[in-house]
Tab-separated table of C-alpha atoms in Angstrom:
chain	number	residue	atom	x	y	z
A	1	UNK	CA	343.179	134.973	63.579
A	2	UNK	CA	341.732	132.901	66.522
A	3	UNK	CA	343.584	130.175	67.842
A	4	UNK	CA	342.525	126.988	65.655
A	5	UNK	CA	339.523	125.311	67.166
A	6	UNK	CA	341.096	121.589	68.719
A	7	UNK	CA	340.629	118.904	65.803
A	8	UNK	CA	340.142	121.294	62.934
A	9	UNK	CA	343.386	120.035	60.771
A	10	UNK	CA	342.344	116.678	61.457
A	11	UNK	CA	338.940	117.036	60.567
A	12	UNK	CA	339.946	118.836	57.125
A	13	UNK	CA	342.408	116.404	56.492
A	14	UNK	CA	339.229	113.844	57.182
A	15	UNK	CA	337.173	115.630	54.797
A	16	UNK	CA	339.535	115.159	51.869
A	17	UNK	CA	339.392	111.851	51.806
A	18	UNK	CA	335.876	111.118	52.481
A	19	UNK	CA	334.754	113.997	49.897
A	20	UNK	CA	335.580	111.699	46.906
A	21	UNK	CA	333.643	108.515	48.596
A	22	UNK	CA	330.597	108.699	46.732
A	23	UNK	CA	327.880	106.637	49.051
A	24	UNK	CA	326.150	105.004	46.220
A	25	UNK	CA	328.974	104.159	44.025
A	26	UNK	CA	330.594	100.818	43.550
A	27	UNK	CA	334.314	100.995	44.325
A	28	UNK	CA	334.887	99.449	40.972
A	29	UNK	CA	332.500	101.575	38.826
A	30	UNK	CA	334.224	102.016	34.820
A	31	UNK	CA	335.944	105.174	34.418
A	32	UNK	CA	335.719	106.519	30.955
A	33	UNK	CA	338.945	107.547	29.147
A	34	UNK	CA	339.575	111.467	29.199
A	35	UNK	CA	342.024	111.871	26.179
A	36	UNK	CA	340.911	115.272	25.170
A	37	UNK	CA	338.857	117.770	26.255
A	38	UNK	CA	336.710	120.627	24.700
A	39	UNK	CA	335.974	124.045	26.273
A	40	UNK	CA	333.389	126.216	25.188
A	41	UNK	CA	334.107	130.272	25.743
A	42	UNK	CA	337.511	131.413	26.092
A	43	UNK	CA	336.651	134.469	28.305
A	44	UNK	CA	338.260	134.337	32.280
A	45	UNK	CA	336.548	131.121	33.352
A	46	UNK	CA	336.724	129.175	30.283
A	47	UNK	CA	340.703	130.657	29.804
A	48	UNK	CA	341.116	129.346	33.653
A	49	UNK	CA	339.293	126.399	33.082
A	50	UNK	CA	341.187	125.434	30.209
A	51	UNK	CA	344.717	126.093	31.577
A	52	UNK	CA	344.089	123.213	34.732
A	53	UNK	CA	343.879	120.501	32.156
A	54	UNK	CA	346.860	121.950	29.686
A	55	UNK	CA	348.716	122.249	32.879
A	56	UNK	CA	347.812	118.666	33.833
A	57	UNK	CA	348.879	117.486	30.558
A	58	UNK	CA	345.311	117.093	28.677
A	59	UNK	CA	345.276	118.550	25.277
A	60	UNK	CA	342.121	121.480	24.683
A	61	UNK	CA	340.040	122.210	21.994
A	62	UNK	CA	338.738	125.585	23.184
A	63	UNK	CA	335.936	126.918	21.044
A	64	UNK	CA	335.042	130.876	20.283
A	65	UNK	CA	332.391	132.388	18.381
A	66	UNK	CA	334.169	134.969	16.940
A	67	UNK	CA	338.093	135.329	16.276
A	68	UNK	CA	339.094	138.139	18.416
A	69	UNK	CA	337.397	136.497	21.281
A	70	UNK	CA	339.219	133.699	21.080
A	71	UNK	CA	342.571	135.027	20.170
A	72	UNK	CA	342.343	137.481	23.866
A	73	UNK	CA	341.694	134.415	25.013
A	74	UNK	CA	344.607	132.435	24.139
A	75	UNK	CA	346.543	135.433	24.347
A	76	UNK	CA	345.353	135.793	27.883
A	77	UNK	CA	346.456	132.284	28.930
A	78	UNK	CA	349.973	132.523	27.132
A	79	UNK	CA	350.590	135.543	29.580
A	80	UNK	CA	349.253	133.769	32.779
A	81	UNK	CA	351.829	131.131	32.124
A	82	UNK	CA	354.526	133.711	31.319
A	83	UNK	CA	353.786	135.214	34.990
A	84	UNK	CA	353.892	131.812	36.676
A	85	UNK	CA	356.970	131.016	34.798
A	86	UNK	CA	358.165	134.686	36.164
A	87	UNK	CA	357.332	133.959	39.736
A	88	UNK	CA	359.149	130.740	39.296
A	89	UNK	CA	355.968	128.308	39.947
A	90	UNK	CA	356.270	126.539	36.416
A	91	UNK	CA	359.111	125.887	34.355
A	92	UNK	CA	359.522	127.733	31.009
A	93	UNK	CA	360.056	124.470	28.908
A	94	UNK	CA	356.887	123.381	30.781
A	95	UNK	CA	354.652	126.641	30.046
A	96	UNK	CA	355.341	126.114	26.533
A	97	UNK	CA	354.188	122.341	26.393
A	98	UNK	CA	350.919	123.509	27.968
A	99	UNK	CA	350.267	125.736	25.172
A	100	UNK	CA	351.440	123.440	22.649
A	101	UNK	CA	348.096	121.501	24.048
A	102	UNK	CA	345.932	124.028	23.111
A	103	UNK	CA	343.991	124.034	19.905
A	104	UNK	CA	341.713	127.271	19.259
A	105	UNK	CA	338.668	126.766	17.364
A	106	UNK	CA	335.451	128.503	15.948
A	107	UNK	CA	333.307	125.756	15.141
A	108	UNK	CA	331.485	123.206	17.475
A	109	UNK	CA	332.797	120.006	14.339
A	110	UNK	CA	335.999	120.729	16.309
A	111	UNK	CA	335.164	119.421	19.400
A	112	UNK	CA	333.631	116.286	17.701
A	113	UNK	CA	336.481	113.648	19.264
A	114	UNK	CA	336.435	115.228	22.796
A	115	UNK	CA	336.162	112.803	25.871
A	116	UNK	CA	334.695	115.681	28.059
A	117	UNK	CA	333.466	119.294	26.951
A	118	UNK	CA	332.837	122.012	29.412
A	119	UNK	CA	330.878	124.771	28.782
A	120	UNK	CA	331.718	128.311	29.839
A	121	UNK	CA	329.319	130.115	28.002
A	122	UNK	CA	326.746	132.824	29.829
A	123	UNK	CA	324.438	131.987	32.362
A	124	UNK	CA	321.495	131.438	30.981
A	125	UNK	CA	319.097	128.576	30.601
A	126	UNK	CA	318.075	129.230	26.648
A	127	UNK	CA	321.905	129.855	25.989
A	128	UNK	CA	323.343	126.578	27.389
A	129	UNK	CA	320.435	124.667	26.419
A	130	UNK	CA	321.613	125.530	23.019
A	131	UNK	CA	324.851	124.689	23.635
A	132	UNK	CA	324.011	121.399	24.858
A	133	UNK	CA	321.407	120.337	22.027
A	134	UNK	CA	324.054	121.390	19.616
A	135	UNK	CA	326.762	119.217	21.505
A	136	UNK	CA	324.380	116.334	21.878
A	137	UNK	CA	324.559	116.386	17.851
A	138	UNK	CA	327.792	116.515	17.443
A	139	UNK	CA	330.054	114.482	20.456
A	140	UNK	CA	330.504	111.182	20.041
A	141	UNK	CA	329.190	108.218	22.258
A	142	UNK	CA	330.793	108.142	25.290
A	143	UNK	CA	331.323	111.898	25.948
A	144	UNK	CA	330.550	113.639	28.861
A	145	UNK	CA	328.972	117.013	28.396
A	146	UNK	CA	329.541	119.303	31.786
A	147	UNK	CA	328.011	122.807	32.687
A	148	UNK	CA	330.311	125.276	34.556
A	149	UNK	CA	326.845	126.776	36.092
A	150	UNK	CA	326.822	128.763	39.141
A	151	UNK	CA	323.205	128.129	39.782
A	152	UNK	CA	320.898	126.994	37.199
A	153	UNK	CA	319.262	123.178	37.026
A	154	UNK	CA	321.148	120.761	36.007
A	155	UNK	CA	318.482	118.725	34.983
A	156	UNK	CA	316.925	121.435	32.804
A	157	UNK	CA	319.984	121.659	30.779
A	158	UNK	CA	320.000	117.810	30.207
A	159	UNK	CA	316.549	117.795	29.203
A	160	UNK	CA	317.280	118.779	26.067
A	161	UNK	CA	320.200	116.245	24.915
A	162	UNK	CA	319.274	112.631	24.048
A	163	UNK	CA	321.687	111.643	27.011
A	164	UNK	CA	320.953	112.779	30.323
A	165	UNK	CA	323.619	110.359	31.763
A	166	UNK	CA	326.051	112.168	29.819
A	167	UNK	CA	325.005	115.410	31.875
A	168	UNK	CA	326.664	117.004	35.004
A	169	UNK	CA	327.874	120.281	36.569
A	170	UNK	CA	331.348	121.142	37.130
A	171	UNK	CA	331.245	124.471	38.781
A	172	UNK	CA	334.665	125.793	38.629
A	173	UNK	CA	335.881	129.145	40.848
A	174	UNK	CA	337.314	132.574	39.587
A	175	UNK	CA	340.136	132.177	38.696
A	176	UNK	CA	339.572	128.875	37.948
A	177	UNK	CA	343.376	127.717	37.199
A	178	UNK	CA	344.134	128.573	40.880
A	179	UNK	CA	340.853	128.082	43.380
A	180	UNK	CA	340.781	124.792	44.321
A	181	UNK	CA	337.077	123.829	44.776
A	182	UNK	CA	335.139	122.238	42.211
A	183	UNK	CA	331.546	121.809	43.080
A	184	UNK	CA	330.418	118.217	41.014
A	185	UNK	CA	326.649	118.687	40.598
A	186	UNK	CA	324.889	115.112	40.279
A	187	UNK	CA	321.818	115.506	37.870
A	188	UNK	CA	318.935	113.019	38.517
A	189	UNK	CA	320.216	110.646	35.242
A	190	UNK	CA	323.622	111.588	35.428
A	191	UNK	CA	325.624	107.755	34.875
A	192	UNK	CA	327.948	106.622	37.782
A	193	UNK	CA	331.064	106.226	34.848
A	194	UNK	CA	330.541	109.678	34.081
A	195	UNK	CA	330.496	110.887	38.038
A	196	UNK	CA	333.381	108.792	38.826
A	197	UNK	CA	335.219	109.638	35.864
A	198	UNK	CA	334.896	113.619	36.647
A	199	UNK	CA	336.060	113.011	40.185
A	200	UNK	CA	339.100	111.027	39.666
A	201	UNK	CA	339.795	113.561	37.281
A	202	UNK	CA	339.558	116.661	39.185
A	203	UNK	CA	342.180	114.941	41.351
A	204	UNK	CA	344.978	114.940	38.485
A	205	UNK	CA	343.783	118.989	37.727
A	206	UNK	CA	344.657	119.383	41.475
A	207	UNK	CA	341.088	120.334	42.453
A	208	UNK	CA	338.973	119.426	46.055
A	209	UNK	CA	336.197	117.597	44.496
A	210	UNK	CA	332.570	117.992	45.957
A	211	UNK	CA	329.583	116.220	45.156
A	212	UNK	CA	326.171	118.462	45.292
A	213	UNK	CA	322.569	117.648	44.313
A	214	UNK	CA	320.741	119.842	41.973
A	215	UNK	CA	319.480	123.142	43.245
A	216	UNK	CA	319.555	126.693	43.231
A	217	UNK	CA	323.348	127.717	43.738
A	218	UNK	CA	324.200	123.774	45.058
A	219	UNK	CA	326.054	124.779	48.220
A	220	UNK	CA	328.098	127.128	48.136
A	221	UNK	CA	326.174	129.823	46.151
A	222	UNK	CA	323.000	128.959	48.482
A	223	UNK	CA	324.599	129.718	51.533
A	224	UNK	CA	326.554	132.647	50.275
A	225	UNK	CA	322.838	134.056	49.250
A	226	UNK	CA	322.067	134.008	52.634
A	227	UNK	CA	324.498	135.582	54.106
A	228	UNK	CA	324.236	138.375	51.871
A	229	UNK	CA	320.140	139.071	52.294
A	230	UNK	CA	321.410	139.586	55.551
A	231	UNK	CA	324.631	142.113	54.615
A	232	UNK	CA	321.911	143.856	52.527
A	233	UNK	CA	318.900	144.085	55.233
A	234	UNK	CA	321.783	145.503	57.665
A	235	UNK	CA	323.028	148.223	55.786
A	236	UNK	CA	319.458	149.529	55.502
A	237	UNK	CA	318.963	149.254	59.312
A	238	UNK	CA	321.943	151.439	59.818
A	239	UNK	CA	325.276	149.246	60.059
A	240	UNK	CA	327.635	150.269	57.331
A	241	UNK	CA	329.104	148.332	54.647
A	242	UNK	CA	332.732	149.141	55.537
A	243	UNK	CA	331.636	147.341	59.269
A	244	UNK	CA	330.366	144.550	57.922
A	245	UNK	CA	333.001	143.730	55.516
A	246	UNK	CA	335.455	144.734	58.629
A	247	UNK	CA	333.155	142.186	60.733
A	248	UNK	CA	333.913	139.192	58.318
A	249	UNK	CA	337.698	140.393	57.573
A	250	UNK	CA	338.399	139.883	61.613
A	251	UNK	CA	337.076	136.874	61.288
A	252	UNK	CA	339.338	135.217	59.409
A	253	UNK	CA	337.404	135.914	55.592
A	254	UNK	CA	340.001	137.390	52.618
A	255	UNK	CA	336.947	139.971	51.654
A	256	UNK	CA	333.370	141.043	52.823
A	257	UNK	CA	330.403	140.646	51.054
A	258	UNK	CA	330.650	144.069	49.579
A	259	UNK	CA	334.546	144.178	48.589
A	260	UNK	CA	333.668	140.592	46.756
A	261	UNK	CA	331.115	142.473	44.716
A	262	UNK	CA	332.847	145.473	44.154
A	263	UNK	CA	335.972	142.872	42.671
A	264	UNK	CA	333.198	140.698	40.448
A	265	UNK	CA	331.846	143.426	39.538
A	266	UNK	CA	328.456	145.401	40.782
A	267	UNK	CA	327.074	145.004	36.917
A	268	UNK	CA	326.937	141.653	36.615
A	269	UNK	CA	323.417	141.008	35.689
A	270	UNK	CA	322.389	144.673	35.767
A	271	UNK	CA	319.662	145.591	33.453
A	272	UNK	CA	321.598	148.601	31.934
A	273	UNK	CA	318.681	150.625	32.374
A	274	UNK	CA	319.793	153.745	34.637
A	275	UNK	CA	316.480	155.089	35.152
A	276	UNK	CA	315.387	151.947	36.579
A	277	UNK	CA	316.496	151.824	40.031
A	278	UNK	CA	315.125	149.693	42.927
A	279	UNK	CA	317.601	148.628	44.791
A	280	UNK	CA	321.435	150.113	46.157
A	281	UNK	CA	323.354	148.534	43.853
A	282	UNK	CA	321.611	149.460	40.998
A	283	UNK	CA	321.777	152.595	42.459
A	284	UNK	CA	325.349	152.340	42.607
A	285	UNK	CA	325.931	150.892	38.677
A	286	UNK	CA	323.097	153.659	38.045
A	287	UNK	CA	325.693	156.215	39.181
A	288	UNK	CA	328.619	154.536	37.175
A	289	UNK	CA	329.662	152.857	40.206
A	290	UNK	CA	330.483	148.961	38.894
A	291	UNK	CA	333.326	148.051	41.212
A	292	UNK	CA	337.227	148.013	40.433
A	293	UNK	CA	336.956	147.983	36.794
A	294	UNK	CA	335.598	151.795	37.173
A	295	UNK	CA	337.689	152.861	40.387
A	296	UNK	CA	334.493	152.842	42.236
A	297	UNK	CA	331.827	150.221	43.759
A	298	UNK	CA	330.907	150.585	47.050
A	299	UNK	CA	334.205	152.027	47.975
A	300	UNK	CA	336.270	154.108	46.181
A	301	UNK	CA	339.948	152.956	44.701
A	302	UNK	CA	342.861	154.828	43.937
A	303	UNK	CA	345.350	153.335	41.232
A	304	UNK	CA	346.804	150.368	43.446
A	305	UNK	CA	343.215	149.291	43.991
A	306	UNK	CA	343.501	150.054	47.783
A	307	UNK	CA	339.879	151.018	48.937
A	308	UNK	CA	338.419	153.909	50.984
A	309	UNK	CA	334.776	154.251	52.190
A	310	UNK	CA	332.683	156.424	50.021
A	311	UNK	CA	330.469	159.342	51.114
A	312	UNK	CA	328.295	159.091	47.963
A	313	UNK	CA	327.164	155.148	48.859
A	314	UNK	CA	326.628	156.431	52.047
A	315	UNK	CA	324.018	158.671	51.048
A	316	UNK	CA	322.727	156.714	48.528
A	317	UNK	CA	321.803	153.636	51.197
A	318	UNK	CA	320.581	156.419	53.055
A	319	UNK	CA	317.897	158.088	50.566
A	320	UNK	CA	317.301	154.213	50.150
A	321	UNK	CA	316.259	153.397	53.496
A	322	UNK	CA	314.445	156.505	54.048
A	323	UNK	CA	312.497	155.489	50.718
A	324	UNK	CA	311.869	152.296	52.530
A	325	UNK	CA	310.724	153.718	55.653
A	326	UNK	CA	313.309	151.609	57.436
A	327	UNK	CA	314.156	153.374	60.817
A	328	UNK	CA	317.738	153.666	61.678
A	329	UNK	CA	319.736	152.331	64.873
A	330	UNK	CA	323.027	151.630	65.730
A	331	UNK	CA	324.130	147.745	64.914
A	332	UNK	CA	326.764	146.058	67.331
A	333	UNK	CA	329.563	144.285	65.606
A	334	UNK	CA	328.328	141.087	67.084
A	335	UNK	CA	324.638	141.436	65.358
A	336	UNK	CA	326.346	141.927	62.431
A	337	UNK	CA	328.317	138.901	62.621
A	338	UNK	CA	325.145	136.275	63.652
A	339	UNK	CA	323.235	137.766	61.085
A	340	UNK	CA	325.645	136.778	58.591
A	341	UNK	CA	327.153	133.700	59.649
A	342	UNK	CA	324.199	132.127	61.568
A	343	UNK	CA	321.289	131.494	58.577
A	344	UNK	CA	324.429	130.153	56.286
A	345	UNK	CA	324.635	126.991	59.519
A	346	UNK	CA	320.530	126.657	59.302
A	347	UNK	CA	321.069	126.838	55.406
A	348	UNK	CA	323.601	124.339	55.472
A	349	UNK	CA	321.301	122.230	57.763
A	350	UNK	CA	318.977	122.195	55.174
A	351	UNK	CA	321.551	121.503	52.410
A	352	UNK	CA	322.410	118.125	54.356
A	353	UNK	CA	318.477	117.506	55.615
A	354	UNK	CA	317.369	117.384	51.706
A	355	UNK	CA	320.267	115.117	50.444
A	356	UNK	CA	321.726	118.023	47.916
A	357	UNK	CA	325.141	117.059	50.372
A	358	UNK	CA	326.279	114.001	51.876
A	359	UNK	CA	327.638	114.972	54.704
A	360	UNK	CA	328.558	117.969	56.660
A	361	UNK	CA	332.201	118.066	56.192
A	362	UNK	CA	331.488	118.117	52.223
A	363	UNK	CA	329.704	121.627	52.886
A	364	UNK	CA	332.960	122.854	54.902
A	365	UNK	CA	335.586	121.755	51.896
A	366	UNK	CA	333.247	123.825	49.737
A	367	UNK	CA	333.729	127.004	52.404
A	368	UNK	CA	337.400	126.529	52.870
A	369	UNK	CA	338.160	125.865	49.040
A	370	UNK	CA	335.413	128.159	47.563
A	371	UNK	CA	334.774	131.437	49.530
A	372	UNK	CA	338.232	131.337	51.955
A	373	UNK	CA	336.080	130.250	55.082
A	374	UNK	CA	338.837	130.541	57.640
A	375	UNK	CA	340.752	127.323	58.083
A	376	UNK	CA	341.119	127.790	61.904
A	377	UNK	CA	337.300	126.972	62.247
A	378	UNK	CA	337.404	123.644	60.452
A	379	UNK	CA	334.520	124.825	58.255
A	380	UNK	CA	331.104	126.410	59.147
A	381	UNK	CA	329.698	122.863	60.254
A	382	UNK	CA	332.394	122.753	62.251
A	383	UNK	CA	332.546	125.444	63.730
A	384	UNK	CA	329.148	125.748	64.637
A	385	UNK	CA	329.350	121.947	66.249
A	386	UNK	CA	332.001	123.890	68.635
A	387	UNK	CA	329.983	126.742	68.893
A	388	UNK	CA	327.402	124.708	70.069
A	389	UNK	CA	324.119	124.545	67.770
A	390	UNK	CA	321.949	125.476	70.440
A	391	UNK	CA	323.356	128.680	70.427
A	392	UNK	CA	322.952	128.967	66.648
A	393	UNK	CA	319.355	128.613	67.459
A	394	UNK	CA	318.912	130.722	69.997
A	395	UNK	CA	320.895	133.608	67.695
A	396	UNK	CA	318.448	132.774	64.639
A	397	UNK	CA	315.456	133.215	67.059
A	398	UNK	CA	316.202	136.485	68.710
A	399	UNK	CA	316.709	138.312	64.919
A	400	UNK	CA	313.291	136.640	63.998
A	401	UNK	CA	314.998	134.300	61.582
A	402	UNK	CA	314.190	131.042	60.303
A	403	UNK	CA	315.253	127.664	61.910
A	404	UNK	CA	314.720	124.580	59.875
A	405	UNK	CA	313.952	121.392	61.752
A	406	UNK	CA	317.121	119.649	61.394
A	407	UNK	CA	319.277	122.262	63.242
A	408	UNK	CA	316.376	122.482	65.609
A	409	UNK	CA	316.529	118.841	66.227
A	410	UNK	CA	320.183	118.671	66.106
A	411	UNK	CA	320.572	121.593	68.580
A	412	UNK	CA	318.516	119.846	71.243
């Protein structure tokens, strides 16, 4: 670790409390009673999910669509508490009240007197528009129906309910009972009740509220998309993927771009279709190669999960690039770290210059909270303020990257 850039603790400490000031909303906007809420999908997010509000002392209606689903689920959840109650974080007596909370269900009718339902369901626009135009027929008046998306439109999904107000995004982070960022996406009809309501209440499930305007991947997903464009042009220009991750590690980051996908998992959205192969990591799932869960991703892992380059990926980005018709050079560790960090700053330039955030210290609680951004920098508007923008510019230029016009203007 660097030494901390001067100001940065205040100017986190700064961030927390202006994140929940909402510009546009009256001080004394009505909150709407959460008594009870519903979750739908009791796989790892919506069994994390769940657990912050039986923790918090909210009682859960979680809903499955079939029963062995839903018991792992529960079952799942009873041993996370057991472990925190292990490691001492959580009382015994307590664990057990938490669970008490919970009421497993198969049917929607069961979630009929919620105050809030979440959806955890898969992500996809016909599935949770389903889920929403079925939840729009049941809830009662009053509820607030919320979409744990990663990316999709907010808007989309409530299109298809008879109240839009009703509708927002609360994009949770794996594993959502411990990562404290909880991205609050603002549809264009979503009510000011229902926005207030779900930030107040993040408070009392311990999470770092932030407010983002509909788009692709709100803010931190967009950023993190650019940033890894860039991790995958540079492993077919020669740097290797053991660097780059190495690049980000000394930096301050828990993982690289490629140990986060080998740990979500390199199939995640894969096609299943081995013959079908266009880029390296469908390659790599092609090959059997899905991450952790098979011992192998990018890197290979023995049976403590400690990691070890692999020849095979090697050679596989290799026959890729030649493919390609990419020539090869050698990449200098400080390349690799401009092309990575740099277009995330213009990104989050043009995160603040379309309104989708409020202000720039918003888009650094999502870093720190979200994707373990290293604290010592303040954030990556922060940082890049100390950096000095001008030099962000003149990085973006010289690899041929985009600038928008506010970090242009900013930057002098």
């Amino acid at each position: 670790m660097s030494e901390p850039l001067p100001g940065a603790k205040e100017h986190i400490d700064a961030a927390l409390r202006q994140s929940a000031v909402i510009d546009d909303l009256p001080a004394d906007t009505a909150l709407i009673p959460i008594a009870k809420v519903g979750v739908i999908g009791a796989g790892t997010m919506g069994g994390g999910i769940t657990m912050n509000f039986l923790t918090a002392g909210i009682p859960v209606t979680i809903v499955e669509r079939e029963q062995a689903a839903l018991d792992r689920g529960v079952e799942v959840m009873g041993k996370n508490y057991a472990a925190s109650v292990k490691r001492g974080r959580i009382e015994a007596a307590d664990a057990g009240a938490a669970m008490a909370r919970l009421t497993p269900a198969l049917d929607f009718s069961a979630l009929a007197d919620c105050d809030l339902v979440i959806e955890a369901v898969y992500e996809s626009m016909e599935v949770k528009q389903d889920v929403f135009s079925r939840l729009d027929a049941i809830l009662k008046p009053g509820a607030i129906l919320a979409s744990n998306t990663s990316y999709l439109d907010v808007d989309e999904i409530a299109s298809v309910t008879s109240r839009p107000e009703a509708v927002l995004g609360m994009h949770f982070f794996s594993p959502a009972n411990i990562m404290k960022l909880l991205e609050v996406v603002r549809g264009a009809k979503t009510g000011a009740s229902q926005l207030a309501t779900v930030m107040q209440l993040a408070g009392k499930i311990r999470k770092v509220p932030v407010v983002s305007g509909v788009c692709h991947g709100f803010i931190g997903n967009r950023m993190l998309a650019k940033r890894q464009e860039q991790a995958n042009a540079l492993i077919m220009e020669g740097a290797a993927y053991f660097d780059i991750d190495q690049v980000l590690l000394d930096f301050g980051f828990p993982m690289g771009p490629f140990q986060m996908g080998d740990l979500a998992g390199l199939d995640i959205g894969w096609h299943r279709d081995p013959s079908k192969v266009t880029t390296v990591r469908e390659a790599l799932c092609a090959a059997g190669r899905w991450g952790q869960k098979t011992g192998k991703g990018f890197y290979d892992y023995d049976e403590n999960r400690q990691r070890t380059p692999s020849a095979e990926v090697q050679a596989i980005i290799a026959e890729f690039a030649t493919r390609e018709g990419v020539p090869q050079r050698t990449v200098t560790r400080e390349e690799i770290f401009e092309r990575l960090i740099y277009p995330m700053i213009n990104e989050g330039m043009l995160i603040l210059d379309e309104g989708i955030a409020q202000r720039a210290s918003d888009i650094d609680l999502v870093w720190l909270n979200g994707y373990g951004w290293p604290a010592w920098t303040g954030g990556p508007m922060y940082w890049a303020a100390h950096q000095g923008l001008d030099k962000v510019v003149a990085g973006l230029k010289r690899y041929g990257l985009p600038v928008c016009d506010k970090l242009a203007r900013d930057a002098g």
